[in-house]
mmCIF file with all atom_site columns, C-alpha atoms in Angstrom:
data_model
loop_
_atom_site.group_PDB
_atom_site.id
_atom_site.type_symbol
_atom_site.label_atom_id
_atom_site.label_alt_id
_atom_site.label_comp_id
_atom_site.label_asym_id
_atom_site.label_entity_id
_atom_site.label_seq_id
_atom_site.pdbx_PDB_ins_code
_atom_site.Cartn_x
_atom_site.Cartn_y
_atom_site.Cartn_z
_atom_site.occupancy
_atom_site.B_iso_or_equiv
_atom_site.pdbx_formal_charge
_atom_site.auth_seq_id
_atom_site.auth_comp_id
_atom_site.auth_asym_id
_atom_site.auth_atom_id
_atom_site.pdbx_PDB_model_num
ATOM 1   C CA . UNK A 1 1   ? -454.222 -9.201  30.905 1.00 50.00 ? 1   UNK A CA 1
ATOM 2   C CA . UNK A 1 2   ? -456.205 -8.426  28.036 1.00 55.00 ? 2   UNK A CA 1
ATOM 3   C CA . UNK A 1 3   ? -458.911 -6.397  27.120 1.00 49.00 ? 3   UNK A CA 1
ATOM 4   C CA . UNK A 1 4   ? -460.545 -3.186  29.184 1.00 52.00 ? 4   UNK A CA 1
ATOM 5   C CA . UNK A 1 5   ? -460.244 -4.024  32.803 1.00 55.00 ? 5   UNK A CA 1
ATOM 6   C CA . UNK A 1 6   ? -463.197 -2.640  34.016 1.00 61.00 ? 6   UNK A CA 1
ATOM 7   C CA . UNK A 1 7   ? -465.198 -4.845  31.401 1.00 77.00 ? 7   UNK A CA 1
ATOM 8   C CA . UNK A 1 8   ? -466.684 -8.086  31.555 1.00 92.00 ? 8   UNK A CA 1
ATOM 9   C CA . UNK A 1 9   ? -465.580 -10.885 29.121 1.00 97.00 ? 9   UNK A CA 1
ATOM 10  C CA . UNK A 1 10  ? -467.603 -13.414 27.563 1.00 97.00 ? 10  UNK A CA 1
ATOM 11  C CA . UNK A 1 11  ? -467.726 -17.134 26.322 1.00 98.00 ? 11  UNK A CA 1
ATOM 12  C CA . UNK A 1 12  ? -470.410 -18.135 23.731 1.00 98.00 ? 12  UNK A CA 1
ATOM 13  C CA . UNK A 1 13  ? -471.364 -20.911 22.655 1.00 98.00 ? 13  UNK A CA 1
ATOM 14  C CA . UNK A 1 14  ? -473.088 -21.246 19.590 1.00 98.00 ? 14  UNK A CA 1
ATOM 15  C CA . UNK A 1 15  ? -474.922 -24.322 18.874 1.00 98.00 ? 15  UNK A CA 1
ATOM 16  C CA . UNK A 1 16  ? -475.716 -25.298 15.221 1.00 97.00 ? 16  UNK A CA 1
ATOM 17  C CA . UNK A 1 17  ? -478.797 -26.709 13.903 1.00 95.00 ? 17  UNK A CA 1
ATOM 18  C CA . UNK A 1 18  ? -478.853 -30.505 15.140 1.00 96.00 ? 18  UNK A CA 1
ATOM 19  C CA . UNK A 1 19  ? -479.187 -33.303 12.922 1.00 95.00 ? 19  UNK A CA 1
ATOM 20  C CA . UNK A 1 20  ? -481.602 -34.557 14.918 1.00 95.00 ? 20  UNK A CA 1
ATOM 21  C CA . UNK A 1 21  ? -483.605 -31.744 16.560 1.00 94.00 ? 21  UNK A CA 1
ATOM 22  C CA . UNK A 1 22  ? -485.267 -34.139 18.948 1.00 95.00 ? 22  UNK A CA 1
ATOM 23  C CA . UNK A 1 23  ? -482.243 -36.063 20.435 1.00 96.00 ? 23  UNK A CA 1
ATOM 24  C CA . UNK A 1 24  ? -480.258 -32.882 20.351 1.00 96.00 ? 24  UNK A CA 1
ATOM 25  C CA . UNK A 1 25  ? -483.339 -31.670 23.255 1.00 96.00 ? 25  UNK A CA 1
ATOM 26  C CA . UNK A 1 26  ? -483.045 -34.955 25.027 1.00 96.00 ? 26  UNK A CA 1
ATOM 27  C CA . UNK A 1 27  ? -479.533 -34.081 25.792 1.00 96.00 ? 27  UNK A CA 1
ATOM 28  C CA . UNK A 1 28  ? -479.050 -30.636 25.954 1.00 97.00 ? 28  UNK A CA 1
ATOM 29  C CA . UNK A 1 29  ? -480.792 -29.980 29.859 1.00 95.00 ? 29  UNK A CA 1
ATOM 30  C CA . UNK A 1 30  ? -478.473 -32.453 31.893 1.00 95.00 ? 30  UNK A CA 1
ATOM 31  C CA . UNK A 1 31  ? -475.478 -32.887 29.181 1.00 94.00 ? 31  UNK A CA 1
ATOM 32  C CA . UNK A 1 32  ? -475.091 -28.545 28.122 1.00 97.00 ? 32  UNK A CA 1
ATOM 33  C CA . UNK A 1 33  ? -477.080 -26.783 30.352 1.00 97.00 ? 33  UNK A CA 1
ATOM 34  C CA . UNK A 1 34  ? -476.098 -28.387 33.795 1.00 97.00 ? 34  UNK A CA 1
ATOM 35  C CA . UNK A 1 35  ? -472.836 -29.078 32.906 1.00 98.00 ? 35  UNK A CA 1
ATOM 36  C CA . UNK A 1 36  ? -472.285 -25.115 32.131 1.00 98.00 ? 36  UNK A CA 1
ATOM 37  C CA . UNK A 1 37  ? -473.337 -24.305 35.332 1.00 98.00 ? 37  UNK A CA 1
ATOM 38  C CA . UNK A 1 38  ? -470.884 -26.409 36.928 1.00 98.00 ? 38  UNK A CA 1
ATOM 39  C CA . UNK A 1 39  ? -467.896 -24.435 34.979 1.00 98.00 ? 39  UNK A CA 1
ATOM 40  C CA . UNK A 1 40  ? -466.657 -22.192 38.072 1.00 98.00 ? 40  UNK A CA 1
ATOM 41  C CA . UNK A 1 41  ? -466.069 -18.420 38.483 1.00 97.00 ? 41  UNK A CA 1
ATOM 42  C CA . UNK A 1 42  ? -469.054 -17.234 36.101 1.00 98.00 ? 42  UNK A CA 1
ATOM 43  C CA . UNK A 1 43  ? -470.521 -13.976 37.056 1.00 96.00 ? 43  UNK A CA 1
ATOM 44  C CA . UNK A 1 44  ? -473.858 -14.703 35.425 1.00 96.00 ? 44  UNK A CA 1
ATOM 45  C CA . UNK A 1 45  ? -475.212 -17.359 32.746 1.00 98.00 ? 45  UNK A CA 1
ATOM 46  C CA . UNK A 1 46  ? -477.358 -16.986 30.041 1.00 97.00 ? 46  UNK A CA 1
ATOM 47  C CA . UNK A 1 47  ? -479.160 -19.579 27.588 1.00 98.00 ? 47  UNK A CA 1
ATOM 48  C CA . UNK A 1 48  ? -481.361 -18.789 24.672 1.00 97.00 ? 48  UNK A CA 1
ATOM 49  C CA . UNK A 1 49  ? -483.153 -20.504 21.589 1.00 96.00 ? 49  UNK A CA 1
ATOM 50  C CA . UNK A 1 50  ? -483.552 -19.006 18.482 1.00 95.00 ? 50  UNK A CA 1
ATOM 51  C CA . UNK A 1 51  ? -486.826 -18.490 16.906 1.00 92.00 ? 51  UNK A CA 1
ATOM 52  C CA . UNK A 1 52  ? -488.080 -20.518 14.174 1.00 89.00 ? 52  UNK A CA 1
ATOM 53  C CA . UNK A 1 53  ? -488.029 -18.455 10.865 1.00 87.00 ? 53  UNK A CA 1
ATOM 54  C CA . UNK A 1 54  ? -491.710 -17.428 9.529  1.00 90.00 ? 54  UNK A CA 1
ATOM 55  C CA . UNK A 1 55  ? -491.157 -19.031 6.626  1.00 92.00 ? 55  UNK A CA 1
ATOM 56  C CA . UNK A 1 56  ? -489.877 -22.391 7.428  1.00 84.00 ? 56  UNK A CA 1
ATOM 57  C CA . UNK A 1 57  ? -486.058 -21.751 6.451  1.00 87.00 ? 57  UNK A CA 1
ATOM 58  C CA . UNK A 1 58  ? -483.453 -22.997 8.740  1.00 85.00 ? 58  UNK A CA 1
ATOM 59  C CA . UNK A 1 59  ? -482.041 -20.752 11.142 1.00 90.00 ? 59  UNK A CA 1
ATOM 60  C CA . UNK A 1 60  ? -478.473 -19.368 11.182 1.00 91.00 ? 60  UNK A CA 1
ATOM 61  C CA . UNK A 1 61  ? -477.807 -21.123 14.395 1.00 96.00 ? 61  UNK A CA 1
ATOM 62  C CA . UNK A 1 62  ? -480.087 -23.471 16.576 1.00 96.00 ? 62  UNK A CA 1
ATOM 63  C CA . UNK A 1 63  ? -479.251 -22.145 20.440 1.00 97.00 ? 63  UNK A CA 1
ATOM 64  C CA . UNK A 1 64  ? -477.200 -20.384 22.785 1.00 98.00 ? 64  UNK A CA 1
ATOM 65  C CA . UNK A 1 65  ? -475.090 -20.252 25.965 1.00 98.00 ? 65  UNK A CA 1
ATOM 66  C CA . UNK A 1 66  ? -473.284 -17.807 27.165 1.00 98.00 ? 66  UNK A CA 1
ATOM 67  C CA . UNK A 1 67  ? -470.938 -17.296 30.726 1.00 98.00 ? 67  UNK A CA 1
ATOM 68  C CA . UNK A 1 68  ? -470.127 -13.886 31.684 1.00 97.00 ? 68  UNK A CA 1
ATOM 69  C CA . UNK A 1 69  ? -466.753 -13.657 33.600 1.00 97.00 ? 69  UNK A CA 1
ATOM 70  C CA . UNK A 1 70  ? -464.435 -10.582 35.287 1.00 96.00 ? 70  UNK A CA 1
ATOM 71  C CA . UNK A 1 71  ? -462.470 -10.945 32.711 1.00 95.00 ? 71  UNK A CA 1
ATOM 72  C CA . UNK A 1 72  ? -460.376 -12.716 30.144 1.00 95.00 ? 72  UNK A CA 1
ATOM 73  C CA . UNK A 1 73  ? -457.685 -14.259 32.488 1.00 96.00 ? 73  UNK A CA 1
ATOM 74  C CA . UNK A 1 74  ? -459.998 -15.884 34.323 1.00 97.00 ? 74  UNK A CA 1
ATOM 75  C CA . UNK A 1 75  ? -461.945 -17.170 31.722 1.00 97.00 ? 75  UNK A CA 1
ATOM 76  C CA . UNK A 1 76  ? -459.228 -18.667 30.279 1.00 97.00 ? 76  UNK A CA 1
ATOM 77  C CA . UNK A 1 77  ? -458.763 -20.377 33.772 1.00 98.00 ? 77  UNK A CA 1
ATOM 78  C CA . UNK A 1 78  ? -462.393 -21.787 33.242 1.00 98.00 ? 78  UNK A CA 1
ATOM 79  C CA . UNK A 1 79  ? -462.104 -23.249 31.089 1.00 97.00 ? 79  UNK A CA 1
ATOM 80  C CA . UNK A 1 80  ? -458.977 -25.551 31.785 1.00 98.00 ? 80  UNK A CA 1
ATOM 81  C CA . UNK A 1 81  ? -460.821 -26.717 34.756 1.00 98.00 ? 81  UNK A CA 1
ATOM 82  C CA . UNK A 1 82  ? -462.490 -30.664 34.514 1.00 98.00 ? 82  UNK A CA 1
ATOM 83  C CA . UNK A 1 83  ? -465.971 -28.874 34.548 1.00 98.00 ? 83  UNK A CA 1
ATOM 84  C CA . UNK A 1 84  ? -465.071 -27.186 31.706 1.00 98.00 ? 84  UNK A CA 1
ATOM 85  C CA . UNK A 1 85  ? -463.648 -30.455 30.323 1.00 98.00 ? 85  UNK A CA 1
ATOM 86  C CA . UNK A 1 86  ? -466.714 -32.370 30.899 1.00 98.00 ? 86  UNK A CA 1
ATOM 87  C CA . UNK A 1 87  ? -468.959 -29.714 28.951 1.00 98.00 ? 87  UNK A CA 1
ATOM 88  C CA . UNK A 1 88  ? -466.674 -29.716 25.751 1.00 97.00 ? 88  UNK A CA 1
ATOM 89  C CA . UNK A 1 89  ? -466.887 -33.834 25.717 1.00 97.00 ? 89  UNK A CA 1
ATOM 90  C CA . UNK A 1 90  ? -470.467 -33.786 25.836 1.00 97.00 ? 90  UNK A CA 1
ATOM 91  C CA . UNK A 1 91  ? -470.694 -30.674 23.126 1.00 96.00 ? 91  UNK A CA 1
ATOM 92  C CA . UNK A 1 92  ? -468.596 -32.721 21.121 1.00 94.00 ? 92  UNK A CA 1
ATOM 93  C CA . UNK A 1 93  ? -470.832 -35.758 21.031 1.00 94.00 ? 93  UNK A CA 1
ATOM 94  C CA . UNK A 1 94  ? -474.408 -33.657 20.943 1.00 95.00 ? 94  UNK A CA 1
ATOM 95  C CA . UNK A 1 95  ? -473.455 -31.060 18.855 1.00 95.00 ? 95  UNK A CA 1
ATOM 96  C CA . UNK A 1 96  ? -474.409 -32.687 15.485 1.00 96.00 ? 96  UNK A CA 1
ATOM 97  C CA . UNK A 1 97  ? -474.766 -29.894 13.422 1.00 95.00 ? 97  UNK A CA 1
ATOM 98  C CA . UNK A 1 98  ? -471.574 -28.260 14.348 1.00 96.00 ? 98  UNK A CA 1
ATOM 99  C CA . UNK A 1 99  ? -471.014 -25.200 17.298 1.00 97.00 ? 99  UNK A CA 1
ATOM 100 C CA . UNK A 1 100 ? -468.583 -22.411 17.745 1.00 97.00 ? 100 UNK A CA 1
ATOM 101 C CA . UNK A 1 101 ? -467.029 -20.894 20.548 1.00 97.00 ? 101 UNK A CA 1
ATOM 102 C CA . UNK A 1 102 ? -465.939 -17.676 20.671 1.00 97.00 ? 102 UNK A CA 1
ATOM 103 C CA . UNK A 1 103 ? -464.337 -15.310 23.724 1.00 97.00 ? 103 UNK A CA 1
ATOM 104 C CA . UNK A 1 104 ? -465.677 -12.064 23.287 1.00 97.00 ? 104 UNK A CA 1
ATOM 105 C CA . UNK A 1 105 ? -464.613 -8.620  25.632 1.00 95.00 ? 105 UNK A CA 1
ATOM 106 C CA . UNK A 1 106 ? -468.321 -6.851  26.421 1.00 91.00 ? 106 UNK A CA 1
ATOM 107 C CA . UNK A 1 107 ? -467.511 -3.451  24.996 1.00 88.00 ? 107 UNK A CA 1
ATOM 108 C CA . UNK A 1 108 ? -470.835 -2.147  26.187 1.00 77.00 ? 108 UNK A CA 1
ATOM 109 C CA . UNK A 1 109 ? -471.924 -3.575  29.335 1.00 73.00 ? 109 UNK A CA 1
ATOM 110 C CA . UNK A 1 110 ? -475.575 -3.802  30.555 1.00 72.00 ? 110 UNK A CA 1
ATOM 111 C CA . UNK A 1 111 ? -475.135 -2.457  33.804 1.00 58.00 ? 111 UNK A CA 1
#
């Protein structure tokens, strides 16, 4: 098992800015969004949007999810399930402007 057992671990993924903002948005609510929630053994799920910049410059990334699990064992059991497997085939295809996923052990929790 790795990291500190009494902390959470965390998967992020980190969307890119879309070549195509607007089709990107089409997509994201049934082909991202649902489909995370469908990835089993999540303690919580969060999804964000970055804010535009003030002065019109792209962003350093376009949005967010993230799935908090017990830890990193059973993360790494999420996501070899098919839920998991149907979420990366559809970030592959709407995820124009690239995306990164990273596992991450919550070193300071919010509890």
């Amino acid at each position: 098992m790795r990291g500190n057992p009494l902390s959470e671990t965390k998967l992020t993924v980190i969307y890119d800015n879309p070549t195509d903002p607007d089709a990107f948005e089409s997509a994201y609510e049934s082909e991202q969004l649902e489909l995370a929630r469908r990835i089993p053994g999540y303690l919580r799920l969060e999804a964000s949007k970055v804010w535009p910049k003030e002065d019109g410059s792209p962003t350093p990334a376009y949005r967010m999810i993230d799935l908090y699990y017990p830890s990193y064992d059973d993360v790494s059991a999420a996501v070899t399930t098919p839920e998991a497997g149907a979420f990366f085939e559809a970030l592959g295809r709407i995820a124009t402007g690239g995306v990164r996923v990273l596992v991450s052990d919550i070193e300071v929790p919010q509890h």
